[in-house]
mmCIF file of C-alpha atoms and ligand atoms in Angstrom:
data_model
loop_
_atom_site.group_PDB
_atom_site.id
_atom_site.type_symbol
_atom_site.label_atom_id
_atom_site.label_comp_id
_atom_site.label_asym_id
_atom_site.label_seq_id
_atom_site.Cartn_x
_atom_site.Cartn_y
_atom_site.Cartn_z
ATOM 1 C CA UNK A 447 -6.739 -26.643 -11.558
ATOM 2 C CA UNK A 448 -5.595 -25.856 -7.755
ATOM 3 C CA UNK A 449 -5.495 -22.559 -6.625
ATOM 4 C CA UNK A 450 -3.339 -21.496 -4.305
ATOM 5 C CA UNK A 451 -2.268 -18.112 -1.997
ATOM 6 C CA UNK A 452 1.110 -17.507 -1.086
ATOM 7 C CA UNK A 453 2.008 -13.983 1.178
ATOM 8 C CA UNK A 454 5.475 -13.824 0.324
ATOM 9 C CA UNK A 455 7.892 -12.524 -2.830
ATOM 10 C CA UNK A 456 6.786 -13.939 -6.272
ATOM 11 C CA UNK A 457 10.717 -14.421 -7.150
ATOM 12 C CA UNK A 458 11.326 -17.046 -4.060
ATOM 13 C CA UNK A 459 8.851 -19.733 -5.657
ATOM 14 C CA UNK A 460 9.701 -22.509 -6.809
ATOM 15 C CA UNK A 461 7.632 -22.534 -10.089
ATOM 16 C CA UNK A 462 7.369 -23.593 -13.641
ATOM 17 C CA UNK A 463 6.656 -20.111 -14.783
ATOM 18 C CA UNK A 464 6.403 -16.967 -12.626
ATOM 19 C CA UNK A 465 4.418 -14.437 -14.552
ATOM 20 C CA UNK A 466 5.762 -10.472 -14.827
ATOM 21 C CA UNK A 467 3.156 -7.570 -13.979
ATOM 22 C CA UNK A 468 5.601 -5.993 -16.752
ATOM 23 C CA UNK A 469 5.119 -2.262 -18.811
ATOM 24 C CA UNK A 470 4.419 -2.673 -22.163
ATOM 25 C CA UNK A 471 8.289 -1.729 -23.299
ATOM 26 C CA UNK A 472 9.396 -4.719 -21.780
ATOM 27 C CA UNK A 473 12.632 -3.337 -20.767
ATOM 28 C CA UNK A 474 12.079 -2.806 -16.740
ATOM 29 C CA UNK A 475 10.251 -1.045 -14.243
ATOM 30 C CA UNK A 476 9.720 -0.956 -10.486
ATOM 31 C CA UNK A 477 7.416 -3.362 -8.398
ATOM 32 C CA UNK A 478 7.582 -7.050 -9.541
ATOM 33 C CA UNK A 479 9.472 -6.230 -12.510
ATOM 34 C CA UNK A 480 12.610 -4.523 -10.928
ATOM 35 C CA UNK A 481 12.351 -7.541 -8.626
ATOM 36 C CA UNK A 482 12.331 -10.240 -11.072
ATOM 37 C CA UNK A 483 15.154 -8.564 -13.104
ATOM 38 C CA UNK A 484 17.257 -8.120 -10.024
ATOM 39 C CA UNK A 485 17.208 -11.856 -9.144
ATOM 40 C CA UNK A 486 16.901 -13.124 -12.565
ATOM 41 C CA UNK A 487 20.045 -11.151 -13.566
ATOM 42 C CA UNK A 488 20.357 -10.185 -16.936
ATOM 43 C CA UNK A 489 19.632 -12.671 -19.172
ATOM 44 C CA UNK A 490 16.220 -11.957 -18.931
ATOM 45 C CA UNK A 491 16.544 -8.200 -20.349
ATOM 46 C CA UNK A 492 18.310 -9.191 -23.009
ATOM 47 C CA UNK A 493 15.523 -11.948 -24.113
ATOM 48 C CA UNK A 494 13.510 -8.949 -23.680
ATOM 49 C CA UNK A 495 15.342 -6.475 -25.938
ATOM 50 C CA UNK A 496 15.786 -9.338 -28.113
ATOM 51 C CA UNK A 497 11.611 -9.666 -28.508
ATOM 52 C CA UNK A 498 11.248 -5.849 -28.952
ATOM 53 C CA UNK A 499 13.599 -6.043 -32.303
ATOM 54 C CA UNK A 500 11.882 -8.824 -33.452
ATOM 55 C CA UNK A 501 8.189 -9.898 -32.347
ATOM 56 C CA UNK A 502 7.278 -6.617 -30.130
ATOM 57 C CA UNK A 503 9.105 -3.416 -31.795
ATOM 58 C CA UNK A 504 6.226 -1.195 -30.609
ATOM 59 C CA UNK A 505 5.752 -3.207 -27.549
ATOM 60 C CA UNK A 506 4.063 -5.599 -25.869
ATOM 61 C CA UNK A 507 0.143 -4.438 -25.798
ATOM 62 C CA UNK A 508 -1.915 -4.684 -22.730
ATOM 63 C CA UNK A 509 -3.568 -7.553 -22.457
ATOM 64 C CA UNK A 510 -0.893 -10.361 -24.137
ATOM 65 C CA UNK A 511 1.725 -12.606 -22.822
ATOM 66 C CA UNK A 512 5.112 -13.682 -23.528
ATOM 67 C CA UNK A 513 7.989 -16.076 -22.177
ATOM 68 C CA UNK A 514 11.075 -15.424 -21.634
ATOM 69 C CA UNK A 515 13.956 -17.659 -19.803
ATOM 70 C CA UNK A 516 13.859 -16.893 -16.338
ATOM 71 C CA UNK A 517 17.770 -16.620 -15.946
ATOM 72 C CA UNK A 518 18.762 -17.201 -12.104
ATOM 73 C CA UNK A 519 15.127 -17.234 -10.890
ATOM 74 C CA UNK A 520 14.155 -20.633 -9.288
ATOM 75 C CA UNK A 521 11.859 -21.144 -12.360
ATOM 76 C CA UNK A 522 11.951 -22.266 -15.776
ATOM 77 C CA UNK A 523 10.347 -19.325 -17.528
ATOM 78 C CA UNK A 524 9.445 -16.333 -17.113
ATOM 79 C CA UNK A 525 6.243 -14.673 -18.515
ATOM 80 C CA UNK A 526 5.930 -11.501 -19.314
ATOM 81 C CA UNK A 527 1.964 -9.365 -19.307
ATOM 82 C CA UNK A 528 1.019 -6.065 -19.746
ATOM 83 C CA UNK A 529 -2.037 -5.227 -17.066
ATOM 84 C CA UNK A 530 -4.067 -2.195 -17.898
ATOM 85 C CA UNK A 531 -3.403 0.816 -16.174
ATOM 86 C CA UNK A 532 -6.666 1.458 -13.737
ATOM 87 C CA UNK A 533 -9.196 3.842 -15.581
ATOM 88 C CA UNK A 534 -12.045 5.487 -12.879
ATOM 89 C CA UNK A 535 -13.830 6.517 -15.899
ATOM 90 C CA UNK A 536 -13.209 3.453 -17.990
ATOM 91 C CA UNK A 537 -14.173 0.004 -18.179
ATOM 92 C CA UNK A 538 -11.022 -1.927 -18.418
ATOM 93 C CA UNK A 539 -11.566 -5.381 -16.817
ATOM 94 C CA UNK A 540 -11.653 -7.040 -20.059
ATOM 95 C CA UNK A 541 -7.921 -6.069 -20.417
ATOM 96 C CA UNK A 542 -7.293 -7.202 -17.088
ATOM 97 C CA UNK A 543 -9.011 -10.683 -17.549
ATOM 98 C CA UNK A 544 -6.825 -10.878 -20.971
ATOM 99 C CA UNK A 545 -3.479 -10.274 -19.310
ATOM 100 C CA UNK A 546 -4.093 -13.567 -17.092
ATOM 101 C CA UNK A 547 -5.667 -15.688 -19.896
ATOM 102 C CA UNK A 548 -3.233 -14.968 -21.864
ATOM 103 C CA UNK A 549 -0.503 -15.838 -19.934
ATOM 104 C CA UNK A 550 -2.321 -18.994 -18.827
ATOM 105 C CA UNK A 551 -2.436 -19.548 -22.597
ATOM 106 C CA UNK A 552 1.499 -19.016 -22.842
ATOM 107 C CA UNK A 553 1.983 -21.270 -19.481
ATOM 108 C CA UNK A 554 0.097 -24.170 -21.338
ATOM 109 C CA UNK A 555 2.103 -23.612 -24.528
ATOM 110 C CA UNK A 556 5.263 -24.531 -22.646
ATOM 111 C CA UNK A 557 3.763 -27.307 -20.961
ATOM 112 C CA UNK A 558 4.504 -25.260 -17.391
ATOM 113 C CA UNK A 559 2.522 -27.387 -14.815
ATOM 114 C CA UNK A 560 3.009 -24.636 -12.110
ATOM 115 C CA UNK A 561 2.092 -21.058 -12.507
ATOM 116 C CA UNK A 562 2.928 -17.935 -10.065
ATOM 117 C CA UNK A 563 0.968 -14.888 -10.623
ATOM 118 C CA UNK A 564 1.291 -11.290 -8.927
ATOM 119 C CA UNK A 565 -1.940 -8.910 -8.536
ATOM 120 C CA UNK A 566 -1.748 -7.647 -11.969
ATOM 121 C CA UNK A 567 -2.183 -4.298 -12.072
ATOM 122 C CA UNK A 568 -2.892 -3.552 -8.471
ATOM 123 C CA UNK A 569 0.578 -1.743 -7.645
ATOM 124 C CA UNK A 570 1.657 1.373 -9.561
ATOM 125 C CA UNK A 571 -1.319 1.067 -12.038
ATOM 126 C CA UNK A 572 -3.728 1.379 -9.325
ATOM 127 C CA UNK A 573 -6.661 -0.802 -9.525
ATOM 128 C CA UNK A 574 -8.367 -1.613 -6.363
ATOM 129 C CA UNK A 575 -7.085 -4.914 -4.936
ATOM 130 C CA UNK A 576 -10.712 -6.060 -4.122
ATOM 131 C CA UNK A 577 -11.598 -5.508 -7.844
ATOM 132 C CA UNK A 578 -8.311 -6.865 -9.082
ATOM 133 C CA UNK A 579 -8.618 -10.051 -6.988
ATOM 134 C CA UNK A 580 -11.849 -11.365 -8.484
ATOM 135 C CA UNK A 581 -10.791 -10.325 -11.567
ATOM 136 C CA UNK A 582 -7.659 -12.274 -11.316
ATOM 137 C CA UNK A 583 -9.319 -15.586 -9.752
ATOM 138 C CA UNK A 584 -12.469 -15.623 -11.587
ATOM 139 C CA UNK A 585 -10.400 -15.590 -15.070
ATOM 140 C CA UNK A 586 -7.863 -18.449 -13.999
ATOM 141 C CA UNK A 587 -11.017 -20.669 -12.985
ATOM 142 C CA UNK A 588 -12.577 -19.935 -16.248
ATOM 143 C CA UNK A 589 -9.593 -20.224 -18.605
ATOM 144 C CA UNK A 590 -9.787 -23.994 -18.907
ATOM 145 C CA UNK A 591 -6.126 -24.146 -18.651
ATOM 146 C CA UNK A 592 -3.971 -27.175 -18.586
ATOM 147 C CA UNK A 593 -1.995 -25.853 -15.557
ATOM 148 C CA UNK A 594 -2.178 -27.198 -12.532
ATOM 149 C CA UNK A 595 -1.292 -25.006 -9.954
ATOM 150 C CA UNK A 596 -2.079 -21.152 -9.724
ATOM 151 C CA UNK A 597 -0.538 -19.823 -6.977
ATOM 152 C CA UNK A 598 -1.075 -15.968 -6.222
ATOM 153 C CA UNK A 599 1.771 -14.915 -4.699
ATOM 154 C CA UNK A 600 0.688 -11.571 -2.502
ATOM 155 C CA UNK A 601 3.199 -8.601 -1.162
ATOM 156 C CA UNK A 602 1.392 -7.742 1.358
ATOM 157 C CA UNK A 603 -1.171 -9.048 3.968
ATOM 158 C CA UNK A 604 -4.225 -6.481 2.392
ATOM 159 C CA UNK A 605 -3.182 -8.875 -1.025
ATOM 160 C CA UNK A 606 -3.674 -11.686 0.439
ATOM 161 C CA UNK A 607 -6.748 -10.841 2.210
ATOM 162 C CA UNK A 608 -8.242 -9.751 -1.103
ATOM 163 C CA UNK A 609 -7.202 -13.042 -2.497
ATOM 164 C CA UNK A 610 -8.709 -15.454 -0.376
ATOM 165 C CA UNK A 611 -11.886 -12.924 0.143
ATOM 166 C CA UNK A 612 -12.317 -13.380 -4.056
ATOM 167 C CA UNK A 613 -11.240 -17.273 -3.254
ATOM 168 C CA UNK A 614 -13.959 -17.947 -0.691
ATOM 169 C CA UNK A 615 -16.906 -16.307 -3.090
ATOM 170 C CA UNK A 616 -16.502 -18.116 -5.934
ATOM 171 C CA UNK A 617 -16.517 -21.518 -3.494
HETATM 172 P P1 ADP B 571 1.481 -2.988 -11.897
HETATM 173 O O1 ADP B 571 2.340 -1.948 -12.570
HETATM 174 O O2 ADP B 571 0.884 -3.998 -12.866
HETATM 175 O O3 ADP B 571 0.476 -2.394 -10.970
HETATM 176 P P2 ADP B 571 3.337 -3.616 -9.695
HETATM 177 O O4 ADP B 571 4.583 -4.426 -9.813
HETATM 178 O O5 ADP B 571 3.479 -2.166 -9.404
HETATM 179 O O6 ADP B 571 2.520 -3.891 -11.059
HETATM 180 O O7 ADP B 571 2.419 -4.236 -8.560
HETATM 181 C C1 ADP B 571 1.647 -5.410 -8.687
HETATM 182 C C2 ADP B 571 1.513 -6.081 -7.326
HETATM 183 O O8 ADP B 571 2.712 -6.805 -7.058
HETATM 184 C C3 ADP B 571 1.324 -5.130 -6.144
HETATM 185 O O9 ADP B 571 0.346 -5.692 -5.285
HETATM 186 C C4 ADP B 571 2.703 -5.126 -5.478
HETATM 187 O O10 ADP B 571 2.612 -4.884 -4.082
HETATM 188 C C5 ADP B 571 3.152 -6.534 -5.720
HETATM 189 N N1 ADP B 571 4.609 -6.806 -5.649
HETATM 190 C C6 ADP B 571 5.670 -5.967 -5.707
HETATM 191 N N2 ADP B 571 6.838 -6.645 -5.607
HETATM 192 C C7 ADP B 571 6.515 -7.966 -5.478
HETATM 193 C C8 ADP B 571 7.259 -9.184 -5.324
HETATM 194 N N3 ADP B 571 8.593 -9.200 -5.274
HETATM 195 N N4 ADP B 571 6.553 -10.352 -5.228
HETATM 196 C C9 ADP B 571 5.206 -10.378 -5.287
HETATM 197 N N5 ADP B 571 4.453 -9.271 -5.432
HETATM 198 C C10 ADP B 571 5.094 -8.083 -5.518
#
């Protein structure tokens, strides 16, 4: 698997599957999720409300993954993870590390080839983008996925920074 870093907007790439740092009701939010739904249009909400009567009426948990179309996105799919909401007093990572297997594990269910991933819980939930970065690229080497790009697509030049920082460590 490549690895790749991208400072730019997640919903420009041209990508198998660009993955949603989404809120567990699955219906919208700000951050990458407004975006994506803006440019997507609305086929992807109703795919959403769509899961929430049948697979996910409570919700999609922290931690799990799942696809949607990506409507008018220049993508194929679009999949959808819950990050963990930072805790100071509470271990989370594991959650964190979930969210990206998991949607590494949805990725190689639809035979997506390219995936684009957003820092994961390092905008309104508040982890620290250091933490969040190693997180992030130490679970998509591990994963043993059959994708074969990752590309972290970063917001902001502090992102990116944080990306290729966790990058260069783990060689
Ligand atoms: P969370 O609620 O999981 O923290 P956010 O969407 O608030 O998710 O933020 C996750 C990261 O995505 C932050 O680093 C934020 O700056 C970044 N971000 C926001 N909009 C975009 C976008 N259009 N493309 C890529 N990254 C984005």
């Amino acid at each position: 698997m490549k690895v790749t870093l991208v400072l730019g907007d997640i919903t420009e790439q041209p990508v198998d599957a660009v993955v949603n740092a989404a809120n567990s009701s699955l219906l919208g939010g700000g951050g990458v999720d407004g975006a994506i739904h803006r440019r997507g249009g609305p086929q992807i909400l109703a795919e959403c409300r769509e899961l929430r009567v049948t697979e996910y009426p409570r919700g999609l948990p922290s931690g799990q993954a799942v696809a949607t179309t990506a409507g008018e996105l220049p993508a194929r799919w679009v999949i959808h993870t819950v990050g963990p909401v930072y805790s100071p007093s509470e271990d989370r990572s594991a959650l964190l590390a979930s969210a990206f297997r998991e949607s590494l594990r949805v990725a190689d269910e639809l035979g997506a080839q390219t995936v684009a991933f957003p820092a994961v819980s390092a905008g309104v939930y508040g982890w620290p983008i250091d933490d969040a970065a190693r997180i992030a690229v130490a679970t998509v080497l591990a994963a043993g996925s059959s994708v074969a790009e990752v590309r972290f697509v970063l917001f902001g030049q502090r992102e990116y920074d944080a990306f290729e920082a966790a990058l260069a460590d783990v060689g």
